[in-house]
Amino acid sequence: MEGTTARRGRGSIFDQLRRPEYTGENRCIPCTVTNLGIAGVLSAGAFLLSPVLAVGVALVSVTAIYLRGYLVPGTPELTKRYFPDWLLAWFDKGPARFDAESFAVEELLVDSGAVAPGERDLELDREFATAWYAEMELLTDKPSQRAALAALADLDVEQIRLDARPGRFVAWYDGEWMGQWESRAAFVADMAAAPVFAARLDDWEAMPVAYRSELLAGLRMFLDRCPTCDGDVSFGTDVVESCCRSYDVVAANCEGCDARLFELPFDESMAATPA
């Protein structure tokens, strides 16, 4: 560390002013254009006082933009927040596009490293599981759970209400039904997995919430411990009653708190034995 500090101390003033995270290959074109425009306005104002002063302002401004990437501090955040998407796209800085046609839950689970081939079938990756369960431990109360849902769906956390009811866990937004899960435990599992996927999937930010939800639900099939009580998870078939009919489902339940973690309509092909 001492040797590094000494070498930096002997660098030129330009080296000390340079911000590599905002220049070179990392330079943001919209930020640069914006700051050059500001520099032009400042130089024009200075010209009214003195042509020499205007030249000085222009040189200092352009040098600062060249070395630091911006003239006005905070420009990267300002352009991200206030520039419309069409303008950022014109600079090749538009949001990534999501390819819905190639969306496949199993492939994404594998690509993200969430699951990997095991002895018989796909299994939850140990490293992913560690990160996933660590996130679950942070979602122990309604404020943290509401904040996680707000982050997932990009919504105002103050407008979100969570409601546990028999056989379901419901989310409301501004008084309107937003979505529901089989249980609070299933909800916690989904919310905890979201930031882990966000760190592993390049197109997560571009993925619509409906597709994110489908991916999160698919991951729940690989739970081996309950997100809320840490009980063992068991799979089996069950009969679900509705107002007008009953139907068989494949379900995962916690053996400790009996929370339903996953439910899928049963298909005869699931029980078929390969020839």
PDB file of C-alpha atoms in Angstrom:
ATOM      1  CA  MET A   1       0.000   0.000   0.000  1.00  0.00           C
ATOM      2  CA  GLU A   2       2.826   2.430   0.805  1.00  0.00           C
ATOM      3  CA  GLY A   3       4.478   1.828  -2.561  1.00  0.00           C
ATOM      4  CA  THR A   4       1.216   2.488  -4.382  1.00  0.00           C
ATOM      5  CA  THR A   5       0.682   5.737  -2.514  1.00  0.00           C
ATOM      6  CA  ALA A   6       4.198   6.916  -3.305  1.00  0.00           C
ATOM      7  CA  ARG A   7       3.822   6.246  -7.027  1.00  0.00           C
ATOM      8  CA  ARG A   8       0.560   8.183  -7.082  1.00  0.00           C
ATOM      9  CA  GLY A   9       2.197  11.077  -5.320  1.00  0.00           C
ATOM     10  CA  ARG A  10       4.807  11.378  -8.094  1.00  0.00           C
ATOM     11  CA  GLY A  11       2.102  11.454 -10.842  1.00  0.00           C
ATOM     12  CA  SER A  12       1.275  14.616 -12.731  1.00  0.00           C
ATOM     13  CA  ILE A  13      -1.564  16.915 -11.757  1.00  0.00           C
ATOM     14  CA  PHE A  14      -3.525  15.498 -14.705  1.00  0.00           C
ATOM     15  CA  ASP A  15      -3.145  11.968 -13.348  1.00  0.00           C
ATOM     16  CA  GLN A  16      -4.493  13.110 -10.004  1.00  0.00           C
ATOM     17  CA  LEU A  17      -7.505  14.807 -11.609  1.00  0.00           C
ATOM     18  CA  ARG A  18      -8.330  11.990 -14.022  1.00  0.00           C
ATOM     19  CA  ARG A  19     -11.397   9.820 -13.270  1.00  0.00           C
ATOM     20  CA  PRO A  20     -10.951   6.548 -15.225  1.00  0.00           C
ATOM     21  CA  GLU A  21     -14.404   5.296 -14.150  1.00  0.00           C
ATOM     22  CA  TYR A  22     -15.976   8.097 -16.228  1.00  0.00           C
ATOM     23  CA  THR A  23     -13.466   8.419 -19.094  1.00  0.00           C
ATOM     24  CA  GLY A  24     -11.983   6.293 -21.862  1.00  0.00           C
ATOM     25  CA  GLU A  25     -14.113   3.213 -22.552  1.00  0.00           C
ATOM     26  CA  ASN A  26     -16.292   4.135 -19.560  1.00  0.00           C
ATOM     27  CA  ARG A  27     -17.144   7.599 -20.873  1.00  0.00           C
ATOM     28  CA  CYS A  28     -20.884   8.298 -20.965  1.00  0.00           C
ATOM     29  CA  ILE A  29     -21.691  10.090 -24.235  1.00  0.00           C
ATOM     30  CA  PRO A  30     -24.969  11.682 -23.006  1.00  0.00           C
ATOM     31  CA  CYS A  31     -23.144  13.043 -19.938  1.00  0.00           C
ATOM     32  CA  THR A  32     -20.313  14.408 -22.092  1.00  0.00           C
ATOM     33  CA  VAL A  33     -22.690  16.117 -24.528  1.00  0.00           C
ATOM     34  CA  THR A  34     -24.689  17.602 -21.653  1.00  0.00           C
ATOM     35  CA  ASN A  35     -21.585  19.007 -19.982  1.00  0.00           C
ATOM     36  CA  LEU A  36     -20.201  20.397 -23.239  1.00  0.00           C
ATOM     37  CA  GLY A  37     -23.503  22.217 -23.641  1.00  0.00           C
ATOM     38  CA  ILE A  38     -23.163  23.644 -20.131  1.00  0.00           C
ATOM     39  CA  ALA A  39     -19.575  24.655 -20.908  1.00  0.00           C
ATOM     40  CA  GLY A  40     -20.805  26.435 -24.034  1.00  0.00           C
ATOM     41  CA  VAL A  41     -23.386  28.400 -22.049  1.00  0.00           C
ATOM     42  CA  LEU A  42     -20.789  29.367 -19.420  1.00  0.00           C
ATOM     43  CA  SER A  43     -18.321  30.452 -22.093  1.00  0.00           C
ATOM     44  CA  ALA A  44     -20.976  32.530 -23.863  1.00  0.00           C
ATOM     45  CA  GLY A  45     -21.817  34.259 -20.596  1.00  0.00           C
ATOM     46  CA  ALA A  46     -18.143  34.938 -19.908  1.00  0.00           C
ATOM     47  CA  PHE A  47     -17.733  36.384 -23.418  1.00  0.00           C
ATOM     48  CA  LEU A  48     -20.145  39.171 -22.484  1.00  0.00           C
ATOM     49  CA  LEU A  49     -17.616  40.224 -19.857  1.00  0.00           C
ATOM     50  CA  SER A  50     -14.391  39.500 -21.699  1.00  0.00           C
ATOM     51  CA  PRO A  51     -13.350  37.446 -24.754  1.00  0.00           C
ATOM     52  CA  VAL A  52     -10.184  36.417 -22.917  1.00  0.00           C
ATOM     53  CA  LEU A  53     -12.235  35.223 -19.935  1.00  0.00           C
ATOM     54  CA  ALA A  54     -14.480  33.253 -22.298  1.00  0.00           C
ATOM     55  CA  VAL A  55     -11.473  31.422 -23.765  1.00  0.00           C
ATOM     56  CA  GLY A  56     -10.226  30.615 -20.268  1.00  0.00           C
ATOM     57  CA  VAL A  57     -13.623  29.281 -19.161  1.00  0.00           C
ATOM     58  CA  ALA A  58     -13.875  27.148 -22.309  1.00  0.00           C
ATOM     59  CA  LEU A  59     -10.378  25.674 -21.859  1.00  0.00           C
ATOM     60  CA  VAL A  60     -10.911  24.870 -18.183  1.00  0.00           C
ATOM     61  CA  SER A  61     -14.331  23.346 -18.864  1.00  0.00           C
ATOM     62  CA  VAL A  62     -13.213  21.162 -21.784  1.00  0.00           C
ATOM     63  CA  THR A  63     -10.136  20.012 -19.839  1.00  0.00           C
ATOM     64  CA  ALA A  64     -12.285  19.060 -16.851  1.00  0.00           C
ATOM     65  CA  ILE A  65     -14.705  17.122 -19.074  1.00  0.00           C
ATOM     66  CA  TYR A  66     -11.816  15.357 -20.824  1.00  0.00           C
ATOM     67  CA  LEU A  67     -10.100  14.348 -17.584  1.00  0.00           C
ATOM     68  CA  ARG A  68     -13.105  13.690 -15.339  1.00  0.00           C
ATOM     69  CA  GLY A  69     -15.913  12.863 -17.750  1.00  0.00           C
ATOM     70  CA  TYR A  70     -18.115  15.676 -16.505  1.00  0.00           C
ATOM     71  CA  LEU A  71     -18.097  19.332 -15.469  1.00  0.00           C
ATOM     72  CA  VAL A  72     -21.094  19.317 -13.127  1.00  0.00           C
ATOM     73  CA  PRO A  73     -20.864  16.755 -10.274  1.00  0.00           C
ATOM     74  CA  GLY A  74     -23.651  14.183 -10.297  1.00  0.00           C
ATOM     75  CA  THR A  75     -24.230  14.365 -14.048  1.00  0.00           C
ATOM     76  CA  PRO A  76     -24.400  10.545 -14.531  1.00  0.00           C
ATOM     77  CA  GLU A  77     -27.316  10.318 -12.096  1.00  0.00           C
ATOM     78  CA  LEU A  78     -29.022  13.392 -13.562  1.00  0.00           C
ATOM     79  CA  THR A  79     -28.957  12.039 -17.132  1.00  0.00           C
ATOM     80  CA  LYS A  80     -30.150   8.618 -15.984  1.00  0.00           C
ATOM     81  CA  ARG A  81     -33.073  10.165 -14.091  1.00  0.00           C
ATOM     82  CA  TYR A  82     -34.188  12.978 -16.381  1.00  0.00           C
ATOM     83  CA  PHE A  83     -33.215  11.966 -19.929  1.00  0.00           C
ATOM     84  CA  PRO A  84     -36.079  10.174 -21.744  1.00  0.00           C
ATOM     85  CA  ASP A  85     -35.463   6.609 -22.916  1.00  0.00           C
ATOM     86  CA  TRP A  86     -35.669   7.567 -26.592  1.00  0.00           C
ATOM     87  CA  LEU A  87     -32.859  10.092 -26.135  1.00  0.00           C
ATOM     88  CA  LEU A  88     -30.629   7.655 -24.259  1.00  0.00           C
ATOM     89  CA  ALA A  89     -31.323   5.043 -26.935  1.00  0.00           C
ATOM     90  CA  TRP A  90     -30.184   7.543 -29.585  1.00  0.00           C
ATOM     91  CA  PHE A  91     -26.841   7.608 -27.757  1.00  0.00           C
ATOM     92  CA  ASP A  92     -26.825   3.793 -27.570  1.00  0.00           C
ATOM     93  CA  LYS A  93     -27.530   4.075 -23.864  1.00  0.00           C
ATOM     94  CA  GLY A  94     -31.137   2.898 -23.983  1.00  0.00           C
ATOM     95  CA  PRO A  95     -32.455   0.188 -21.670  1.00  0.00           C
ATOM     96  CA  ALA A  96     -31.727  -3.365 -22.698  1.00  0.00           C
ATOM     97  CA  ARG A  97     -34.452  -5.101 -24.697  1.00  0.00           C
ATOM     98  CA  PHE A  98     -36.048  -8.249 -23.346  1.00  0.00           C
ATOM     99  CA  ASP A  99     -36.418 -11.194 -25.711  1.00  0.00           C
ATOM    100  CA  ALA A 100     -39.713 -12.762 -24.635  1.00  0.00           C
ATOM    101  CA  GLU A 101     -39.596 -15.418 -27.362  1.00  0.00           C
ATOM    102  CA  SER A 102     -36.453 -17.006 -25.950  1.00  0.00           C
ATOM    103  CA  PHE A 103     -37.689 -16.909 -22.343  1.00  0.00           C
ATOM    104  CA  ALA A 104     -37.478 -20.365 -20.753  1.00  0.00           C
ATOM    105  CA  VAL A 105     -37.512 -20.843 -16.991  1.00  0.00           C
ATOM    106  CA  GLU A 106     -35.330 -23.951 -16.858  1.00  0.00           C
ATOM    107  CA  GLU A 107     -32.704 -22.494 -19.187  1.00  0.00           C
ATOM    108  CA  LEU A 108     -32.511 -19.273 -17.185  1.00  0.00           C
ATOM    109  CA  LEU A 109     -32.216 -21.191 -13.922  1.00  0.00           C
ATOM    110  CA  VAL A 110     -29.233 -23.018 -15.388  1.00  0.00           C
ATOM    111  CA  ASP A 111     -27.709 -19.943 -17.073  1.00  0.00           C
ATOM    112  CA  SER A 112     -27.890 -17.932 -13.849  1.00  0.00           C
ATOM    113  CA  GLY A 113     -26.193 -20.706 -11.904  1.00  0.00           C
ATOM    114  CA  ALA A 114     -29.242 -21.171  -9.681  1.00  0.00           C
ATOM    115  CA  VAL A 115     -29.421 -24.879 -10.475  1.00  0.00           C
ATOM    116  CA  ALA A 116     -27.031 -27.416 -11.935  1.00  0.00           C
ATOM    117  CA  PRO A 117     -27.225 -31.039 -13.108  1.00  0.00           C
ATOM    118  CA  GLY A 118     -27.135 -33.503 -10.214  1.00  0.00           C
ATOM    119  CA  GLU A 119     -27.054 -37.277  -9.966  1.00  0.00           C
ATOM    120  CA  ARG A 120     -30.646 -37.654 -11.204  1.00  0.00           C
ATOM    121  CA  ASP A 121     -31.945 -34.222 -12.160  1.00  0.00           C
ATOM    122  CA  LEU A 122     -31.305 -30.532 -11.691  1.00  0.00           C
ATOM    123  CA  GLU A 123     -30.337 -29.510  -8.173  1.00  0.00           C
ATOM    124  CA  LEU A 124     -30.064 -26.190  -6.373  1.00  0.00           C
ATOM    125  CA  ASP A 125     -26.530 -24.800  -6.641  1.00  0.00           C
ATOM    126  CA  ARG A 126     -24.862 -24.569  -3.237  1.00  0.00           C
ATOM    127  CA  GLU A 127     -23.408 -21.087  -3.780  1.00  0.00           C
ATOM    128  CA  PHE A 128     -26.717 -19.748  -5.084  1.00  0.00           C
ATOM    129  CA  ALA A 129     -28.567 -21.361  -2.174  1.00  0.00           C
ATOM    130  CA  THR A 130     -26.247 -19.667   0.332  1.00  0.00           C
ATOM    131  CA  ALA A 131     -26.914 -16.237  -1.188  1.00  0.00           C
ATOM    132  CA  TRP A 132     -30.645 -16.976  -1.468  1.00  0.00           C
ATOM    133  CA  TYR A 133     -31.104 -18.042   2.154  1.00  0.00           C
ATOM    134  CA  ALA A 134     -28.990 -15.107   3.331  1.00  0.00           C
ATOM    135  CA  GLU A 135     -31.478 -12.763   1.638  1.00  0.00           C
ATOM    136  CA  MET A 136     -34.381 -14.623   3.264  1.00  0.00           C
ATOM    137  CA  GLU A 137     -32.953 -13.841   6.694  1.00  0.00           C
ATOM    138  CA  LEU A 138     -33.358 -10.127   5.929  1.00  0.00           C
ATOM    139  CA  LEU A 139     -37.079 -10.404   5.199  1.00  0.00           C
ATOM    140  CA  THR A 140     -38.424 -11.059   8.670  1.00  0.00           C
ATOM    141  CA  ASP A 141     -41.091  -8.354   8.974  1.00  0.00           C
ATOM    142  CA  LYS A 142     -43.641  -6.513   6.837  1.00  0.00           C
ATOM    143  CA  PRO A 143     -41.555  -3.350   6.269  1.00  0.00           C
ATOM    144  CA  SER A 144     -38.653  -5.363   4.822  1.00  0.00           C
ATOM    145  CA  GLN A 145     -41.031  -7.540   2.795  1.00  0.00           C
ATOM    146  CA  ARG A 146     -42.881  -4.517   1.397  1.00  0.00           C
ATOM    147  CA  ALA A 147     -39.569  -2.887   0.473  1.00  0.00           C
ATOM    148  CA  ALA A 148     -38.457  -6.044  -1.345  1.00  0.00           C
ATOM    149  CA  LEU A 149     -41.681  -6.154  -3.384  1.00  0.00           C
ATOM    150  CA  ALA A 150     -41.370  -2.446  -4.186  1.00  0.00           C
ATOM    151  CA  ALA A 151     -37.844  -3.039  -5.488  1.00  0.00           C
ATOM    152  CA  LEU A 152     -38.915  -6.041  -7.557  1.00  0.00           C
ATOM    153  CA  ALA A 153     -41.859  -4.261  -9.219  1.00  0.00           C
ATOM    154  CA  ASP A 154     -40.419  -0.698  -9.128  1.00  0.00           C
ATOM    155  CA  LEU A 155     -43.352   0.640  -7.094  1.00  0.00           C
ATOM    156  CA  ASP A 156     -43.918   3.094  -4.257  1.00  0.00           C
ATOM    157  CA  VAL A 157     -43.392   1.114  -1.057  1.00  0.00           C
ATOM    158  CA  GLU A 158     -45.867   3.314   0.827  1.00  0.00           C
ATOM    159  CA  GLN A 159     -48.702   2.129  -1.440  1.00  0.00           C
ATOM    160  CA  ILE A 160     -48.054  -1.574  -0.846  1.00  0.00           C
ATOM    161  CA  ARG A 161     -50.062  -3.633   1.647  1.00  0.00           C
ATOM    162  CA  LEU A 162     -49.490  -7.297   2.463  1.00  0.00           C
ATOM    163  CA  ASP A 163     -52.277  -9.504   3.747  1.00  0.00           C
ATOM    164  CA  ALA A 164     -52.035 -13.117   4.996  1.00  0.00           C
ATOM    165  CA  ARG A 165     -55.242 -15.084   4.438  1.00  0.00           C
ATOM    166  CA  PRO A 166     -56.108 -18.785   4.715  1.00  0.00           C
ATOM    167  CA  GLY A 167     -54.379 -20.577   1.851  1.00  0.00           C
ATOM    168  CA  ARG A 168     -52.877 -17.473   0.267  1.00  0.00           C
ATOM    169  CA  PHE A 169     -50.715 -14.405   0.807  1.00  0.00           C
ATOM    170  CA  VAL A 170     -51.961 -11.306  -1.008  1.00  0.00           C
ATOM    171  CA  ALA A 171     -50.256  -8.079  -2.082  1.00  0.00           C
ATOM    172  CA  TRP A 172     -52.286  -4.911  -2.678  1.00  0.00           C
ATOM    173  CA  TYR A 173     -51.117  -1.708  -4.352  1.00  0.00           C
ATOM    174  CA  ASP A 174     -52.979   1.559  -3.808  1.00  0.00           C
ATOM    175  CA  GLY A 175     -55.998  -0.448  -2.666  1.00  0.00           C
ATOM    176  CA  GLU A 176     -56.038  -2.687  -5.747  1.00  0.00           C
ATOM    177  CA  TRP A 177     -55.211  -6.400  -5.912  1.00  0.00           C
ATOM    178  CA  MET A 178     -51.638  -6.826  -7.147  1.00  0.00           C
ATOM    179  CA  GLY A 179     -50.826 -10.514  -6.819  1.00  0.00           C
ATOM    180  CA  GLN A 180     -50.857 -13.503  -4.507  1.00  0.00           C
ATOM    181  CA  TRP A 181     -48.686 -16.398  -3.377  1.00  0.00           C
ATOM    182  CA  GLU A 182     -49.421 -19.763  -1.800  1.00  0.00           C
ATOM    183  CA  SER A 183     -48.130 -18.508   1.571  1.00  0.00           C
ATOM    184  CA  ARG A 184     -45.967 -15.882   3.232  1.00  0.00           C
ATOM    185  CA  ALA A 185     -43.088 -18.350   3.010  1.00  0.00           C
ATOM    186  CA  ALA A 186     -43.520 -18.596  -0.780  1.00  0.00           C
ATOM    187  CA  PHE A 187     -43.576 -14.802  -0.980  1.00  0.00           C
ATOM    188  CA  VAL A 188     -40.372 -14.493   1.066  1.00  0.00           C
ATOM    189  CA  ALA A 189     -38.673 -17.070  -1.153  1.00  0.00           C
ATOM    190  CA  ASP A 190     -39.492 -15.056  -4.283  1.00  0.00           C
ATOM    191  CA  MET A 191     -38.501 -11.683  -2.838  1.00  0.00           C
ATOM    192  CA  ALA A 192     -35.210 -13.089  -1.510  1.00  0.00           C
ATOM    193  CA  ALA A 193     -34.302 -14.654  -4.847  1.00  0.00           C
ATOM    194  CA  ALA A 194     -34.858 -11.444  -6.832  1.00  0.00           C
ATOM    195  CA  PRO A 195     -31.612  -9.625  -5.849  1.00  0.00           C
ATOM    196  CA  VAL A 196     -29.616 -12.838  -6.331  1.00  0.00           C
ATOM    197  CA  PHE A 197     -30.930 -13.169  -9.883  1.00  0.00           C
ATOM    198  CA  ALA A 198     -30.354  -9.447 -10.480  1.00  0.00           C
ATOM    199  CA  ALA A 199     -26.657  -9.935  -9.779  1.00  0.00           C
ATOM    200  CA  ARG A 200     -26.392 -12.925 -12.121  1.00  0.00           C
ATOM    201  CA  LEU A 201     -28.644 -12.187 -15.102  1.00  0.00           C
ATOM    202  CA  ASP A 202     -27.635  -9.401 -17.494  1.00  0.00           C
ATOM    203  CA  ASP A 203     -31.188  -8.848 -18.748  1.00  0.00           C
ATOM    204  CA  TRP A 204     -32.873  -8.883 -15.331  1.00  0.00           C
ATOM    205  CA  GLU A 205     -33.536  -5.124 -15.396  1.00  0.00           C
ATOM    206  CA  ALA A 206     -35.188  -5.399 -18.815  1.00  0.00           C
ATOM    207  CA  MET A 207     -37.290  -8.424 -17.826  1.00  0.00           C
ATOM    208  CA  PRO A 208     -40.986  -7.567 -17.266  1.00  0.00           C
ATOM    209  CA  VAL A 209     -42.312  -8.270 -13.777  1.00  0.00           C
ATOM    210  CA  ALA A 210     -44.601 -11.067 -15.036  1.00  0.00           C
ATOM    211  CA  TYR A 211     -41.597 -12.967 -16.426  1.00  0.00           C
ATOM    212  CA  ARG A 212     -39.575 -12.318 -13.281  1.00  0.00           C
ATOM    213  CA  SER A 213     -42.418 -13.771 -11.224  1.00  0.00           C
ATOM    214  CA  GLU A 214     -42.533 -16.894 -13.380  1.00  0.00           C
ATOM    215  CA  LEU A 215     -38.793 -17.417 -12.980  1.00  0.00           C
ATOM    216  CA  LEU A 216     -38.965 -16.902  -9.216  1.00  0.00           C
ATOM    217  CA  ALA A 217     -41.846 -19.356  -8.896  1.00  0.00           C
ATOM    218  CA  GLY A 218     -39.901 -21.931 -10.885  1.00  0.00           C
ATOM    219  CA  LEU A 219     -36.975 -21.629  -8.505  1.00  0.00           C
ATOM    220  CA  ARG A 220     -39.231 -22.461  -5.552  1.00  0.00           C
ATOM    221  CA  MET A 221     -39.440 -26.040  -6.816  1.00  0.00           C
ATOM    222  CA  PHE A 222     -35.869 -26.490  -5.576  1.00  0.00           C
ATOM    223  CA  LEU A 223     -36.436 -25.327  -1.995  1.00  0.00           C
ATOM    224  CA  ASP A 224     -35.256 -27.808   0.613  1.00  0.00           C
ATOM    225  CA  ARG A 225     -35.838 -25.641   3.699  1.00  0.00           C
ATOM    226  CA  CYS A 226     -38.720 -23.338   4.600  1.00  0.00           C
ATOM    227  CA  PRO A 227     -37.880 -19.635   4.173  1.00  0.00           C
ATOM    228  CA  THR A 228     -39.718 -18.632   7.380  1.00  0.00           C
ATOM    229  CA  CYS A 229     -39.276 -21.481   9.895  1.00  0.00           C
ATOM    230  CA  ASP A 230     -36.340 -23.424   8.393  1.00  0.00           C
ATOM    231  CA  GLY A 231     -38.354 -26.652   8.422  1.00  0.00           C
ATOM    232  CA  ASP A 232     -37.820 -29.444   5.895  1.00  0.00           C
ATOM    233  CA  VAL A 233     -39.743 -29.291   2.620  1.00  0.00           C
ATOM    234  CA  SER A 234     -41.575 -32.317   1.261  1.00  0.00           C
ATOM    235  CA  PHE A 235     -43.177 -32.890  -2.148  1.00  0.00           C
ATOM    236  CA  GLY A 236     -46.338 -34.846  -2.877  1.00  0.00           C
ATOM    237  CA  THR A 237     -49.768 -34.745  -4.486  1.00  0.00           C
ATOM    238  CA  ASP A 238     -52.812 -33.058  -3.016  1.00  0.00           C
ATOM    239  CA  VAL A 239     -56.420 -32.302  -3.885  1.00  0.00           C
ATOM    240  CA  VAL A 240     -57.432 -28.649  -4.130  1.00  0.00           C
ATOM    241  CA  GLU A 241     -61.086 -27.687  -3.747  1.00  0.00           C
ATOM    242  CA  SER A 242     -62.556 -24.692  -5.561  1.00  0.00           C
ATOM    243  CA  CYS A 243     -66.119 -23.356  -5.612  1.00  0.00           C
ATOM    244  CA  CYS A 244     -67.190 -25.690  -8.400  1.00  0.00           C
ATOM    245  CA  ARG A 245     -64.656 -28.489  -8.701  1.00  0.00           C
ATOM    246  CA  SER A 246     -61.686 -30.274  -7.228  1.00  0.00           C
ATOM    247  CA  TYR A 247     -58.388 -31.061  -8.919  1.00  0.00           C
ATOM    248  CA  ASP A 248     -55.088 -32.759  -8.173  1.00  0.00           C
ATOM    249  CA  VAL A 249     -51.874 -30.797  -7.744  1.00  0.00           C
ATOM    250  CA  VAL A 250     -48.211 -31.497  -7.168  1.00  0.00           C
ATOM    251  CA  ALA A 251     -47.289 -29.480  -4.099  1.00  0.00           C
ATOM    252  CA  ALA A 252     -44.372 -28.653  -1.825  1.00  0.00           C
ATOM    253  CA  ASN A 253     -45.111 -28.052   1.852  1.00  0.00           C
ATOM    254  CA  CYS A 254     -43.077 -27.225   4.931  1.00  0.00           C
ATOM    255  CA  GLU A 255     -43.157 -30.091   7.415  1.00  0.00           C
ATOM    256  CA  GLY A 256     -42.660 -27.624  10.280  1.00  0.00           C
ATOM    257  CA  CYS A 257     -45.230 -24.859   9.739  1.00  0.00           C
ATOM    258  CA  ASP A 258     -47.262 -26.556   6.965  1.00  0.00           C
ATOM    259  CA  ALA A 259     -46.783 -23.576   4.635  1.00  0.00           C
ATOM    260  CA  ARG A 260     -47.548 -24.314   0.979  1.00  0.00           C
ATOM    261  CA  LEU A 261     -44.436 -23.348  -0.965  1.00  0.00           C
ATOM    262  CA  PHE A 262     -45.276 -24.494  -4.451  1.00  0.00           C
ATOM    263  CA  GLU A 263     -48.302 -25.808  -6.299  1.00  0.00           C
ATOM    264  CA  LEU A 264     -48.656 -27.089  -9.850  1.00  0.00           C
ATOM    265  CA  PRO A 265     -51.640 -28.807 -11.521  1.00  0.00           C
ATOM    266  CA  PHE A 266     -50.968 -32.529 -11.687  1.00  0.00           C
ATOM    267  CA  ASP A 267     -50.530 -34.044 -15.141  1.00  0.00           C
ATOM    268  CA  GLU A 268     -50.666 -37.791 -15.747  1.00  0.00           C
ATOM    269  CA  SER A 269     -47.411 -37.536 -17.691  1.00  0.00           C
ATOM    270  CA  MET A 270     -45.644 -36.539 -14.454  1.00  0.00           C
ATOM    271  CA  ALA A 271     -46.266 -40.028 -13.098  1.00  0.00           C
ATOM    272  CA  ALA A 272     -45.373 -41.831 -16.312  1.00  0.00           C
ATOM    273  CA  THR A 273     -42.396 -44.144 -16.053  1.00  0.00           C
ATOM    274  CA  PRO A 274     -39.899 -43.867 -18.950  1.00  0.00           C
ATOM    275  CA  ALA A 275     -39.752 -46.949 -21.124  1.00  0.00           C
TER     276      ALA A 275
END
